[in-house]
PDB file of C-alpha atoms in Angstrom:
ATOM      1  CA  UNK A 845       0.079  -0.082  -0.231  1.00  0.00           C
ATOM      2  CA  UNK A 846       2.574   2.891   0.183  1.00  0.00           C
ATOM      3  CA  UNK A 847       4.166   1.667  -2.737  1.00  0.00           C
ATOM      4  CA  UNK A 848       0.388   2.496  -4.186  1.00  0.00           C
ATOM      5  CA  UNK A 849       1.167   6.245  -2.470  1.00  0.00           C
ATOM      6  CA  UNK A 850       4.027   6.295  -3.145  1.00  0.00           C
ATOM      7  CA  UNK A 851       3.598   6.251  -7.325  1.00  0.00           C
ATOM      8  CA  UNK A 852       0.505   9.106  -7.342  1.00  0.00           C
ATOM      9  CA  UNK A 853       2.689  11.689  -5.825  1.00  0.00           C
ATOM     10  CA  UNK A 854       3.854  12.288  -8.891  1.00  0.00           C
ATOM     11  CA  UNK A 855      -0.194  13.303  -9.455  1.00  0.00           C
ATOM     12  CA  UNK A 856      -0.240  15.293  -6.957  1.00  0.00           C
ATOM     13  CA  UNK A 857      -0.902  16.727  -3.433  1.00  0.00           C
ATOM     14  CA  UNK A 858      -0.997  13.785  -0.642  1.00  0.00           C
ATOM     15  CA  UNK A 859      -2.464  15.735   2.586  1.00  0.00           C
ATOM     16  CA  UNK A 860      -2.848  12.017   3.779  1.00  0.00           C
ATOM     17  CA  UNK A 861      -0.010   9.436   4.681  1.00  0.00           C
ATOM     18  CA  UNK A 862      -0.737   6.011   4.192  1.00  0.00           C
ATOM     19  CA  UNK A 863      -3.440   4.273   6.538  1.00  0.00           C
ATOM     20  CA  UNK A 864      -4.764   7.091   7.886  1.00  0.00           C
ATOM     21  CA  UNK A 865      -7.807   6.424  10.005  1.00  0.00           C
ATOM     22  CA  UNK A 866     -11.048   8.874   9.764  1.00  0.00           C
ATOM     23  CA  UNK A 867     -12.540   8.015  12.785  1.00  0.00           C
ATOM     24  CA  UNK A 868     -16.099   9.625  13.967  1.00  0.00           C
ATOM     25  CA  UNK A 869     -16.935  11.958  16.360  1.00  0.00           C
ATOM     26  CA  UNK A 870     -17.098   9.287  18.471  1.00  0.00           C
ATOM     27  CA  UNK A 871     -13.639   7.995  18.015  1.00  0.00           C
ATOM     28  CA  UNK A 872     -15.337   4.748  16.055  1.00  0.00           C
ATOM     29  CA  UNK A 873     -13.314   4.278  12.870  1.00  0.00           C
ATOM     30  CA  UNK A 874     -14.894   4.970   9.772  1.00  0.00           C
ATOM     31  CA  UNK A 875     -12.282   3.580   7.058  1.00  0.00           C
ATOM     32  CA  UNK A 876      -8.035   3.878   7.299  1.00  0.00           C
ATOM     33  CA  UNK A 877      -6.855   4.900   3.634  1.00  0.00           C
ATOM     34  CA  UNK A 878      -4.657   2.767   2.236  1.00  0.00           C
ATOM     35  CA  UNK A 879      -3.049   5.370  -0.443  1.00  0.00           C
ATOM     36  CA  UNK A 880      -4.794   8.682  -1.850  1.00  0.00           C
ATOM     37  CA  UNK A 881      -3.740  11.605  -3.690  1.00  0.00           C
ATOM     38  CA  UNK A 882      -6.036  14.779  -4.857  1.00  0.00           C
ATOM     39  CA  UNK A 883      -5.555  16.579  -8.332  1.00  0.00           C
ATOM     40  CA  UNK A 884      -8.093  19.728  -8.661  1.00  0.00           C
ATOM     41  CA  UNK A 885      -9.414  19.136  -5.407  1.00  0.00           C
ATOM     42  CA  UNK A 886     -10.505  15.427  -5.999  1.00  0.00           C
ATOM     43  CA  UNK A 887      -9.223  13.203  -3.691  1.00  0.00           C
ATOM     44  CA  UNK A 888      -8.810   9.978  -5.161  1.00  0.00           C
ATOM     45  CA  UNK A 889      -9.455   7.240  -1.523  1.00  0.00           C
ATOM     46  CA  UNK A 890      -7.700   4.227  -2.658  1.00  0.00           C
ATOM     47  CA  UNK A 891      -8.181   0.777  -0.959  1.00  0.00           C
ATOM     48  CA  UNK A 892      -5.372  -1.655  -1.998  1.00  0.00           C
ATOM     49  CA  UNK A 893      -7.244  -5.180  -2.536  1.00  0.00           C
ATOM     50  CA  UNK A 894      -5.680  -8.370  -3.643  1.00  0.00           C
ATOM     51  CA  UNK A 895      -7.587 -11.083  -4.711  1.00  0.00           C
ATOM     52  CA  UNK A 896      -6.608 -15.235  -3.494  1.00  0.00           C
ATOM     53  CA  UNK A 897      -6.365 -16.324  -7.181  1.00  0.00           C
ATOM     54  CA  UNK A 898      -7.416 -19.391  -7.341  1.00  0.00           C
ATOM     55  CA  UNK A 899      -6.841 -22.825 -10.243  1.00  0.00           C
ATOM     56  CA  UNK A 900     -10.068 -23.282 -11.563  1.00  0.00           C
ATOM     57  CA  UNK A 901      -9.646 -19.160 -12.367  1.00  0.00           C
ATOM     58  CA  UNK A 902      -6.661 -20.736 -14.661  1.00  0.00           C
ATOM     59  CA  UNK A 903      -9.366 -23.687 -15.887  1.00  0.00           C
ATOM     60  CA  UNK A 904     -11.915 -20.277 -16.977  1.00  0.00           C
ATOM     61  CA  UNK A 905     -14.584 -21.933 -14.538  1.00  0.00           C
ATOM     62  CA  UNK A 906     -17.447 -19.835 -14.884  1.00  0.00           C
ATOM     63  CA  UNK A 907     -18.822 -20.282 -11.345  1.00  0.00           C
ATOM     64  CA  UNK A 908     -15.449 -19.456  -9.800  1.00  0.00           C
ATOM     65  CA  UNK A 909     -15.345 -15.986 -11.892  1.00  0.00           C
ATOM     66  CA  UNK A 910     -18.039 -15.009 -11.284  1.00  0.00           C
ATOM     67  CA  UNK A 911     -18.094 -14.975  -7.972  1.00  0.00           C
ATOM     68  CA  UNK A 912     -14.778 -13.390  -8.225  1.00  0.00           C
ATOM     69  CA  UNK A 913     -15.887 -10.278  -9.534  1.00  0.00           C
ATOM     70  CA  UNK A 914     -18.649  -9.883  -7.496  1.00  0.00           C
ATOM     71  CA  UNK A 915     -16.707 -10.354  -4.782  1.00  0.00           C
ATOM     72  CA  UNK A 916     -14.282  -7.384  -5.940  1.00  0.00           C
ATOM     73  CA  UNK A 917     -17.376  -5.225  -7.032  1.00  0.00           C
ATOM     74  CA  UNK A 918     -18.580  -5.276  -3.521  1.00  0.00           C
ATOM     75  CA  UNK A 919     -15.410  -4.306  -1.620  1.00  0.00           C
ATOM     76  CA  UNK A 920     -16.371  -1.338  -4.414  1.00  0.00           C
ATOM     77  CA  UNK A 921     -19.576  -0.906  -3.217  1.00  0.00           C
ATOM     78  CA  UNK A 922     -18.799  -1.009   0.397  1.00  0.00           C
ATOM     79  CA  UNK A 923     -15.313   1.398  -0.093  1.00  0.00           C
ATOM     80  CA  UNK A 924     -17.868   4.154  -1.690  1.00  0.00           C
ATOM     81  CA  UNK A 925     -20.177   3.617   1.551  1.00  0.00           C
ATOM     82  CA  UNK A 926     -17.697   4.389   3.776  1.00  0.00           C
ATOM     83  CA  UNK A 927     -16.556   7.754   2.126  1.00  0.00           C
ATOM     84  CA  UNK A 928     -20.415   8.897   2.098  1.00  0.00           C
ATOM     85  CA  UNK A 929     -20.243   8.717   5.350  1.00  0.00           C
ATOM     86  CA  UNK A 930     -16.531   9.927   5.394  1.00  0.00           C
ATOM     87  CA  UNK A 931     -17.722  13.255   3.027  1.00  0.00           C
ATOM     88  CA  UNK A 932     -20.991  13.338   5.039  1.00  0.00           C
ATOM     89  CA  UNK A 933     -19.196  13.672   8.366  1.00  0.00           C
ATOM     90  CA  UNK A 934     -17.625  16.196  10.132  1.00  0.00           C
ATOM     91  CA  UNK A 935     -16.039  18.368   7.631  1.00  0.00           C
ATOM     92  CA  UNK A 936     -12.563  18.872   9.345  1.00  0.00           C
ATOM     93  CA  UNK A 937     -12.448  15.170   8.112  1.00  0.00           C
ATOM     94  CA  UNK A 938     -10.808  16.051   5.055  1.00  0.00           C
ATOM     95  CA  UNK A 939      -8.869  18.938   3.580  1.00  0.00           C
ATOM     96  CA  UNK A 940     -10.601  22.323   3.041  1.00  0.00           C
ATOM     97  CA  UNK A 941      -8.586  21.678  -0.408  1.00  0.00           C
ATOM     98  CA  UNK A 942     -11.433  18.650  -1.693  1.00  0.00           C
ATOM     99  CA  UNK A 943     -13.877  19.387  -3.324  1.00  0.00           C
ATOM    100  CA  UNK A 944     -14.602  15.653  -4.680  1.00  0.00           C
ATOM    101  CA  UNK A 945     -13.923  11.983  -3.427  1.00  0.00           C
ATOM    102  CA  UNK A 946     -13.513   9.318  -5.713  1.00  0.00           C
ATOM    103  CA  UNK A 947     -13.311   6.028  -4.374  1.00  0.00           C
ATOM    104  CA  UNK A 948     -10.960   3.674  -5.686  1.00  0.00           C
ATOM    105  CA  UNK A 949      -9.653  -0.314  -5.815  1.00  0.00           C
ATOM    106  CA  UNK A 950      -5.839  -1.037  -6.307  1.00  0.00           C
ATOM    107  CA  UNK A 951      -5.472  -4.872  -7.744  1.00  0.00           C
ATOM    108  CA  UNK A 952      -2.478  -6.514  -8.301  1.00  0.00           C
ATOM    109  CA  UNK A 953      -3.734  -7.568 -12.058  1.00  0.00           C
ATOM    110  CA  UNK A 954      -6.592  -7.010 -14.378  1.00  0.00           C
ATOM    111  CA  UNK A 955      -9.743  -7.894 -12.840  1.00  0.00           C
ATOM    112  CA  UNK A 956     -13.279  -9.238 -15.132  1.00  0.00           C
ATOM    113  CA  UNK A 957     -16.041  -5.827 -14.135  1.00  0.00           C
ATOM    114  CA  UNK A 958     -18.709  -7.957 -15.218  1.00  0.00           C
ATOM    115  CA  UNK A 959     -21.131  -5.358 -14.506  1.00  0.00           C
ATOM    116  CA  UNK A 960     -21.738  -2.483 -17.147  1.00  0.00           C
ATOM    117  CA  UNK A 961     -23.788  -0.112 -13.699  1.00  0.00           C
ATOM    118  CA  UNK A 962     -21.625   3.297 -13.864  1.00  0.00           C
ATOM    119  CA  UNK A 963     -21.122   3.602 -10.644  1.00  0.00           C
ATOM    120  CA  UNK A 964     -18.468   0.858 -10.499  1.00  0.00           C
ATOM    121  CA  UNK A 965     -16.582   2.610 -13.727  1.00  0.00           C
ATOM    122  CA  UNK A 966     -14.424   6.126 -14.277  1.00  0.00           C
ATOM    123  CA  UNK A 967     -15.944   6.756 -18.071  1.00  0.00           C
ATOM    124  CA  UNK A 968     -16.764   3.924 -20.411  1.00  0.00           C
ATOM    125  CA  UNK A 969     -14.298   0.934 -20.655  1.00  0.00           C
ATOM    126  CA  UNK A 970     -12.237   2.631 -17.305  1.00  0.00           C
ATOM    127  CA  UNK A 971     -13.261   0.692 -13.952  1.00  0.00           C
ATOM    128  CA  UNK A 972     -12.526   2.132 -11.067  1.00  0.00           C
ATOM    129  CA  UNK A 973     -10.966  -0.938  -9.980  1.00  0.00           C
ATOM    130  CA  UNK A 974      -7.424  -0.793 -11.641  1.00  0.00           C
ATOM    131  CA  UNK A 975      -4.303  -1.880 -10.982  1.00  0.00           C
ATOM    132  CA  UNK A 976      -1.782   0.882  -9.774  1.00  0.00           C
ATOM    133  CA  UNK A 977      -0.484   1.620 -13.879  1.00  0.00           C
ATOM    134  CA  UNK A 978      -4.015   1.911 -15.166  1.00  0.00           C
ATOM    135  CA  UNK A 979      -5.395   4.553 -12.063  1.00  0.00           C
ATOM    136  CA  UNK A 980      -1.993   6.668 -13.463  1.00  0.00           C
ATOM    137  CA  UNK A 981      -3.383   6.409 -16.974  1.00  0.00           C
ATOM    138  CA  UNK A 982      -6.340   7.036 -15.496  1.00  0.00           C
ATOM    139  CA  UNK A 983      -5.912  10.430 -13.312  1.00  0.00           C
ATOM    140  CA  UNK A 984      -3.926  12.033 -15.671  1.00  0.00           C
ATOM    141  CA  UNK A 985      -6.415  12.758 -17.661  1.00  0.00           C
ATOM    142  CA  UNK A 986      -9.207  12.998 -14.697  1.00  0.00           C
ATOM    143  CA  UNK A 987     -12.315  14.825 -15.676  1.00  0.00           C
ATOM    144  CA  UNK A 988     -14.864  15.502 -12.763  1.00  0.00           C
ATOM    145  CA  UNK A 989     -17.872  16.262 -14.999  1.00  0.00           C
ATOM    146  CA  UNK A 990     -17.521  13.076 -16.470  1.00  0.00           C
ATOM    147  CA  UNK A 991     -16.756  11.076 -13.856  1.00  0.00           C
ATOM    148  CA  UNK A 992     -19.652   9.632 -13.500  1.00  0.00           C
ATOM    149  CA  UNK A 993     -18.630   7.801  -9.172  1.00  0.00           C
ATOM    150  CA  UNK A 994     -17.410  11.769  -7.916  1.00  0.00           C
ATOM    151  CA  UNK A 995     -19.002  12.122  -4.236  1.00  0.00           C
ATOM    152  CA  UNK A 996     -19.506  16.269  -4.027  1.00  0.00           C
ATOM    153  CA  UNK A 997     -18.735  17.658  -0.508  1.00  0.00           C
ATOM    154  CA  UNK A 998     -20.650  19.516   0.597  1.00  0.00           C
ATOM    155  CA  UNK A 999     -19.858  22.550   2.399  1.00  0.00           C
TER     156      UNK A 999
END
């Protein structure tokens, strides 16, 4: 996770260190942050995730492939919910320059995304579940207006 954080450093500022924890007012944890970067007011919040590889994936087993895709998609949806809570929580959780949050899941290798649900994608053909290299390529062309999965911060 610190490697991912370091690879994003060239793209913008990093107000949060890898592993920082976000807490509610009662001190219970909402989430931690594996890696991040702020680009033009957008906090890209990265959760690093590695699902175990099974031999049945090499064999093309449909059920195993489907289950893996579902698990990774659920990981991203849960990550979105955590960041919606952070954004709606007390304003001191986020620095002032942050206007939007874009939660993403970084995996060690490319993953099959079976759903066309726009919440899972940056844009057509670019999933929010990606490798760090794919993420860096996408962030070089980040457009808040065309990225459906942005969480807007109300002030």
